[in-house]
mmCIF file of C-alpha atoms in Angstrom:
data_model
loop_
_atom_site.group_PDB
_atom_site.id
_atom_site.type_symbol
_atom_site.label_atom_id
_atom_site.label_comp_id
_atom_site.label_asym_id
_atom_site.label_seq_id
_atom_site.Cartn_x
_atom_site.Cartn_y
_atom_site.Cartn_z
ATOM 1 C CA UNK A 14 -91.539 29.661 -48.178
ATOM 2 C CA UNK A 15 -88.693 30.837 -45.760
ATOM 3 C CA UNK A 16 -88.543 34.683 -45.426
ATOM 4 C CA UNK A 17 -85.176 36.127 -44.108
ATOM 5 C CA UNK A 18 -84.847 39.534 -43.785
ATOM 6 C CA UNK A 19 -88.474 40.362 -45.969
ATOM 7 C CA UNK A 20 -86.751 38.336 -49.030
ATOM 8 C CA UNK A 21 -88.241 35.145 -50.257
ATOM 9 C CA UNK A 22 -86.654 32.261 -51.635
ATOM 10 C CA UNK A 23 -87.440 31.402 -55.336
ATOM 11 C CA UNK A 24 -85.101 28.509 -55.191
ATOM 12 C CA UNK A 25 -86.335 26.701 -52.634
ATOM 13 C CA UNK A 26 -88.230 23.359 -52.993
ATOM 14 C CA UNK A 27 -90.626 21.977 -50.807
ATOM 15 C CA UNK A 28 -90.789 18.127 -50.384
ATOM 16 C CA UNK A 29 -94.268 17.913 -52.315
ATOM 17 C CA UNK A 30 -92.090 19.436 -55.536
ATOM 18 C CA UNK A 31 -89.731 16.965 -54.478
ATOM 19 C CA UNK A 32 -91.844 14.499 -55.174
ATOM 20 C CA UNK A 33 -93.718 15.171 -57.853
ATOM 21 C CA UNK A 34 -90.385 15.442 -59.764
ATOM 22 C CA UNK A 35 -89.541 12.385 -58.220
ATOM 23 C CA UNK A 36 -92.600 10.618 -60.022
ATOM 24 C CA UNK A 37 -92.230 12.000 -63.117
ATOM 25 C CA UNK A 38 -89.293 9.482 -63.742
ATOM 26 C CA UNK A 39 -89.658 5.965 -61.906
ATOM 27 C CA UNK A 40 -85.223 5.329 -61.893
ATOM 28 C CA UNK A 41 -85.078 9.127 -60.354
ATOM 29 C CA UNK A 42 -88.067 8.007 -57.481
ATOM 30 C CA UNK A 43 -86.315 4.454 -57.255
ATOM 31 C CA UNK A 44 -83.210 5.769 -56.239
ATOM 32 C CA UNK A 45 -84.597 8.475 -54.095
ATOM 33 C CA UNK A 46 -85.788 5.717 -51.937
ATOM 34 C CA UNK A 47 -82.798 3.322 -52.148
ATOM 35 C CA UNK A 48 -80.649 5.984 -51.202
ATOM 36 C CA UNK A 49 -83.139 7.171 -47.957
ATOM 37 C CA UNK A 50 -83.358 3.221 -47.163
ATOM 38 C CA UNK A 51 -79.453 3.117 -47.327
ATOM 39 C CA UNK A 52 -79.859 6.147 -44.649
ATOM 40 C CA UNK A 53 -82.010 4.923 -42.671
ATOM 41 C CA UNK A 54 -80.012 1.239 -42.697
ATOM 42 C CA UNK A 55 -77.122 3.562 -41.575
ATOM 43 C CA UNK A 56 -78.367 5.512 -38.794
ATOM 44 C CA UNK A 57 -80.254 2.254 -37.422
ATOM 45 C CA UNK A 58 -76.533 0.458 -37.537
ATOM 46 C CA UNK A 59 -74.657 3.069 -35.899
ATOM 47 C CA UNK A 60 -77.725 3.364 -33.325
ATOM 48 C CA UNK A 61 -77.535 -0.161 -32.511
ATOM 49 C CA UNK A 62 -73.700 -0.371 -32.036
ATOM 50 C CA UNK A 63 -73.600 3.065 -29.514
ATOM 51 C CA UNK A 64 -76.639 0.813 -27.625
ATOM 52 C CA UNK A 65 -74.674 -2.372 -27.797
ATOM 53 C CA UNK A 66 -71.367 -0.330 -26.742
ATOM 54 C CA UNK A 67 -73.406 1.580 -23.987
ATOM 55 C CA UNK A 68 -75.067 -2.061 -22.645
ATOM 56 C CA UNK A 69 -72.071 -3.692 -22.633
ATOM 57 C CA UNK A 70 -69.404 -1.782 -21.506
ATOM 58 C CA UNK A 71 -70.743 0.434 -18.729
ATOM 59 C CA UNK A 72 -70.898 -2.358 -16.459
ATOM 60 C CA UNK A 73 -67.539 -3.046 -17.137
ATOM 61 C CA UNK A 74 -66.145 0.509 -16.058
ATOM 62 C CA UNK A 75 -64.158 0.348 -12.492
ATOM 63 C CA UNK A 76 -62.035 2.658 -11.367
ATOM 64 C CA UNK A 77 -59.152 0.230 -11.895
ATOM 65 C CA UNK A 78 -59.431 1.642 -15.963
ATOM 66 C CA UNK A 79 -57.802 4.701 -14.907
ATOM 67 C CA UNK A 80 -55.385 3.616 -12.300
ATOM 68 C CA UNK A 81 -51.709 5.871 -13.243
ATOM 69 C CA UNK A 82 -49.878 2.740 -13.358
ATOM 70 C CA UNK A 83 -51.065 -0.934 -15.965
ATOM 71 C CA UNK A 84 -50.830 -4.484 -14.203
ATOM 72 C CA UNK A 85 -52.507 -7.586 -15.601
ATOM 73 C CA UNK A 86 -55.052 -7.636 -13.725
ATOM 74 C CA UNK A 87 -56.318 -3.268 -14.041
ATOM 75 C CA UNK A 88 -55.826 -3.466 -17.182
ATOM 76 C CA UNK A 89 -55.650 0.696 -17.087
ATOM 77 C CA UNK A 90 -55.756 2.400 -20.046
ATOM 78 C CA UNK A 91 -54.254 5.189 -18.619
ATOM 79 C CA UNK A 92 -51.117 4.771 -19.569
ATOM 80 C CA UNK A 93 -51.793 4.238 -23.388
ATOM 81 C CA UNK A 94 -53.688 7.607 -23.349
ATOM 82 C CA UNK A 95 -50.544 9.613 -21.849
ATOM 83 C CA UNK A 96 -48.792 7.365 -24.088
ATOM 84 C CA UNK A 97 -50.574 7.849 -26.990
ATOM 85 C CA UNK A 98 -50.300 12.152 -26.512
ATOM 86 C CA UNK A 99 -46.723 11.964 -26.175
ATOM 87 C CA UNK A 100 -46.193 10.161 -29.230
ATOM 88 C CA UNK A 101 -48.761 12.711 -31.272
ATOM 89 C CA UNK A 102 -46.595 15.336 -30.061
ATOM 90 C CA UNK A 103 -43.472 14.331 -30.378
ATOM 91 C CA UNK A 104 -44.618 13.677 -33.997
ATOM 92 C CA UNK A 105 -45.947 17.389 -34.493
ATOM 93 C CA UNK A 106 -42.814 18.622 -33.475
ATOM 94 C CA UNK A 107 -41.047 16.839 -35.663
ATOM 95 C CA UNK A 108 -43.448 17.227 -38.835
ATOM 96 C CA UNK A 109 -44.967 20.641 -38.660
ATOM 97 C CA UNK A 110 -41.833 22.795 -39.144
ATOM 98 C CA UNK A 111 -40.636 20.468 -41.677
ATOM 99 C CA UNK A 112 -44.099 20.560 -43.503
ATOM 100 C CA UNK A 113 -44.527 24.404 -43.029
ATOM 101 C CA UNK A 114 -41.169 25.144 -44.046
ATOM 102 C CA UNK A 115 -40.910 23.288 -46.963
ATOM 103 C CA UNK A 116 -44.423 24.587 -48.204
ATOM 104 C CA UNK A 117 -43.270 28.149 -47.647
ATOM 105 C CA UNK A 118 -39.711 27.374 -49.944
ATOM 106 C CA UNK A 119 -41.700 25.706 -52.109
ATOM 107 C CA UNK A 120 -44.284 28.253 -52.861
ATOM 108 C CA UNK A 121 -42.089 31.574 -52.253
ATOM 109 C CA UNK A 122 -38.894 30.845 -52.946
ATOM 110 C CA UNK A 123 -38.594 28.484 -55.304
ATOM 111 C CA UNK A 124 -38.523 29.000 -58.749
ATOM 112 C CA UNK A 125 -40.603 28.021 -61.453
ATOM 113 C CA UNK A 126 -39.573 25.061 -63.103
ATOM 114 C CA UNK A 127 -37.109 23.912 -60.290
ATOM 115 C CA UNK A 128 -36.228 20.596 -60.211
ATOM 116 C CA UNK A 129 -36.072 20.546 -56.136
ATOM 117 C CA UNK A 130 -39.743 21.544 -56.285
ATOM 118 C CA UNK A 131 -40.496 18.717 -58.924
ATOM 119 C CA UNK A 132 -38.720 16.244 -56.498
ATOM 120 C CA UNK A 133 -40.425 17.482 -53.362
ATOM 121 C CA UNK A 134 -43.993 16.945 -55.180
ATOM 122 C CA UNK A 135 -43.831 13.907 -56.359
ATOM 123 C CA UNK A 136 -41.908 12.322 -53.137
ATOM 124 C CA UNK A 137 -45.434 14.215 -50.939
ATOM 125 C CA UNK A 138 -47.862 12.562 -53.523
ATOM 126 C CA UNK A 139 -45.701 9.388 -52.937
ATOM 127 C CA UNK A 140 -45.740 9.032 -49.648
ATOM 128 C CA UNK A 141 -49.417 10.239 -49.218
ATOM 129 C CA UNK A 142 -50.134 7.085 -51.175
ATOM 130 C CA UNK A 143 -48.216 5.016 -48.978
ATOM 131 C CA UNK A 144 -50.231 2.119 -46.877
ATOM 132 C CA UNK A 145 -49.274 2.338 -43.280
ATOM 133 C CA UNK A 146 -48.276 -1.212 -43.153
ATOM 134 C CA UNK A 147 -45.446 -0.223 -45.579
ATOM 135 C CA UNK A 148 -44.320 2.749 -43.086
ATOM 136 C CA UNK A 149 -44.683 0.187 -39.950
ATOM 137 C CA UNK A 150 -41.885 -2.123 -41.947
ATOM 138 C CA UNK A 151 -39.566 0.861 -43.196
ATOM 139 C CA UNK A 152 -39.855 2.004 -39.524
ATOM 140 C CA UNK A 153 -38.548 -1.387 -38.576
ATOM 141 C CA UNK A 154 -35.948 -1.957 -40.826
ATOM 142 C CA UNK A 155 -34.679 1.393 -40.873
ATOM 143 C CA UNK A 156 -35.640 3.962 -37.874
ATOM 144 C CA UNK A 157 -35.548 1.356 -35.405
ATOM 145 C CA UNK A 158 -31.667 -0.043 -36.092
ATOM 146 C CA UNK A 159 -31.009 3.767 -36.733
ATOM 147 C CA UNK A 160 -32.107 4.712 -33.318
ATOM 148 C CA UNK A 161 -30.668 1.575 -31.887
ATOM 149 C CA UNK A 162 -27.470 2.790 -32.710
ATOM 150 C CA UNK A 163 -27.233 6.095 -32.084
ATOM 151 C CA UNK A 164 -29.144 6.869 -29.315
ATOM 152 C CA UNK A 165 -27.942 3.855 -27.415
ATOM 153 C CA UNK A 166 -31.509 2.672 -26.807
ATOM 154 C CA UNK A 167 -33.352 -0.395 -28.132
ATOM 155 C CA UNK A 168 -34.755 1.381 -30.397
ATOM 156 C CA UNK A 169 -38.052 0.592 -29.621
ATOM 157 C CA UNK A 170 -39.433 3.341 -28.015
ATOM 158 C CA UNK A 171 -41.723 6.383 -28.631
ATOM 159 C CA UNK A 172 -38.942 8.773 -29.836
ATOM 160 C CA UNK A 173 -39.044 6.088 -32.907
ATOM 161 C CA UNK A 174 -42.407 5.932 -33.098
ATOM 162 C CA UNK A 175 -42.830 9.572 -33.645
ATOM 163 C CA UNK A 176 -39.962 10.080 -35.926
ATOM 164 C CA UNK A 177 -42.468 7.379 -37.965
ATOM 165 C CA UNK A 178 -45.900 9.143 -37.765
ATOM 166 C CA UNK A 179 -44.068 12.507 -38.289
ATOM 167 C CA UNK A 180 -42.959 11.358 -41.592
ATOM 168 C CA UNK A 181 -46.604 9.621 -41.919
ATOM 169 C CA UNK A 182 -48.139 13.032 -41.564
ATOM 170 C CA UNK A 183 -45.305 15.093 -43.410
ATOM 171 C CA UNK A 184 -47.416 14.696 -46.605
ATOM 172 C CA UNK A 185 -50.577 15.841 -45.540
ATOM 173 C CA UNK A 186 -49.097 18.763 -43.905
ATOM 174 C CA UNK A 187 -46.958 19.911 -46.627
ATOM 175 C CA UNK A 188 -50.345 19.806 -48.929
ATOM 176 C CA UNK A 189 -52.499 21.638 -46.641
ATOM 177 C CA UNK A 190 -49.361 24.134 -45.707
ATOM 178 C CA UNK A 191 -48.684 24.556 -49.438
ATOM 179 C CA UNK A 192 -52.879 24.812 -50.562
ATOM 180 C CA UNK A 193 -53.213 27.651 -47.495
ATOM 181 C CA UNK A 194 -50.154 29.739 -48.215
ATOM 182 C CA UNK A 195 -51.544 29.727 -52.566
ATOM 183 C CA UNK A 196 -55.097 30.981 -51.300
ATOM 184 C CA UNK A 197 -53.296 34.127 -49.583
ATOM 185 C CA UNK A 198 -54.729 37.275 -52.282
ATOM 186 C CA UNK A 199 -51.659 38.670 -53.379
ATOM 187 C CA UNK A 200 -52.411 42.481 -52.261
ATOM 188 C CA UNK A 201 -51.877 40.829 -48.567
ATOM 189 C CA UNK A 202 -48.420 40.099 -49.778
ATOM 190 C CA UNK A 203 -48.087 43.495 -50.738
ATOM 191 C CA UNK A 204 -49.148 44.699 -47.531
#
């Protein structure tokens, strides 16, 4: 038994316990080891692809992979990384006030029963449902020409990409936003 600070555990139970309980009922011990062979099968998967990623691909590092600027024949990935931040943040700035804000009207200011609230809640638990593949085509059809024309660009570009993830994340953030600002105690309002 585990002491921690002079007081004993009287819920704790060892493995033998375990496993006597275990053999008590043969579907309880059955499962018990299906679900430590499914573990082990797990861990020895994952093992195998880190080794197989780790075998295979360090010889293939060169310096070339980082190079600032992506030919044919550096193949850097460089420039998807740099890429790849700008896009994220571009998105946050777009979706974080929106998500905050709107959680904070929707929780303080709003009134019971409104039918803006209603709205807002079920268009989030819509469009958390959403699969990406249906955001990639709405982005197409209707960000892209948007952009296209009124930014004089082809509309293909990162600035449309991250008005797309923004509203991609907008869901999520409004939940979490919404869920964080309810589990305030309400004497810290009053304070």
């Amino acid at each position: 038994m585990s002491e921690v600070d002079g007081v004993k555990a009287i819920n704790k139970v060892t493995f033998g316990q375990r496993l006597k309980a275990y053999k008590r009922s043969k579907l309880s011990f059955l499962l018990a080891v299906l679900v430590l062979l499914s573990a082990i099968i797990t861990i020895g998967v994952l093992g195998y692809l880190i080794f197989y990623i780790l075998i295979k691909g360090v010889p293939n590092l060169s310096p070339d992979l980082f190079s600032l600027t992506y030919t044919s024949e550096n193949v850097s990935m460089i420039p998807a990384i740099i890429n790849t931040l700008i896009m994220t943040i571009l998105a946050l700035l777009i979706a974080v006030p929106l998500g905050i804000f709107s959680a904070i009207y929707m929780v303080e200011y709003a009134k019971k029963g409104n039918k803006l609230v209603g709205v807002v809640s079920v268009t989030t638990e819509t469009l958390a449902g959403i699969p990406s593949i249906v955001y990639g085509f709405f982005g197409l059809v209707v960000i892209v020409p948007f952009v296209r024309e009124h930014f004089k660009g082809n509309g293909n570009s990162i600035f449309t990409a991250s008005i797309l993830l923004g509203i991609m994340i907008l869901p999520t953030i409004i939940s979490v936003s919404e869920a964080a600002i309810r589990a305030v105690p309400e004497h810290y309002y009053e304070g």
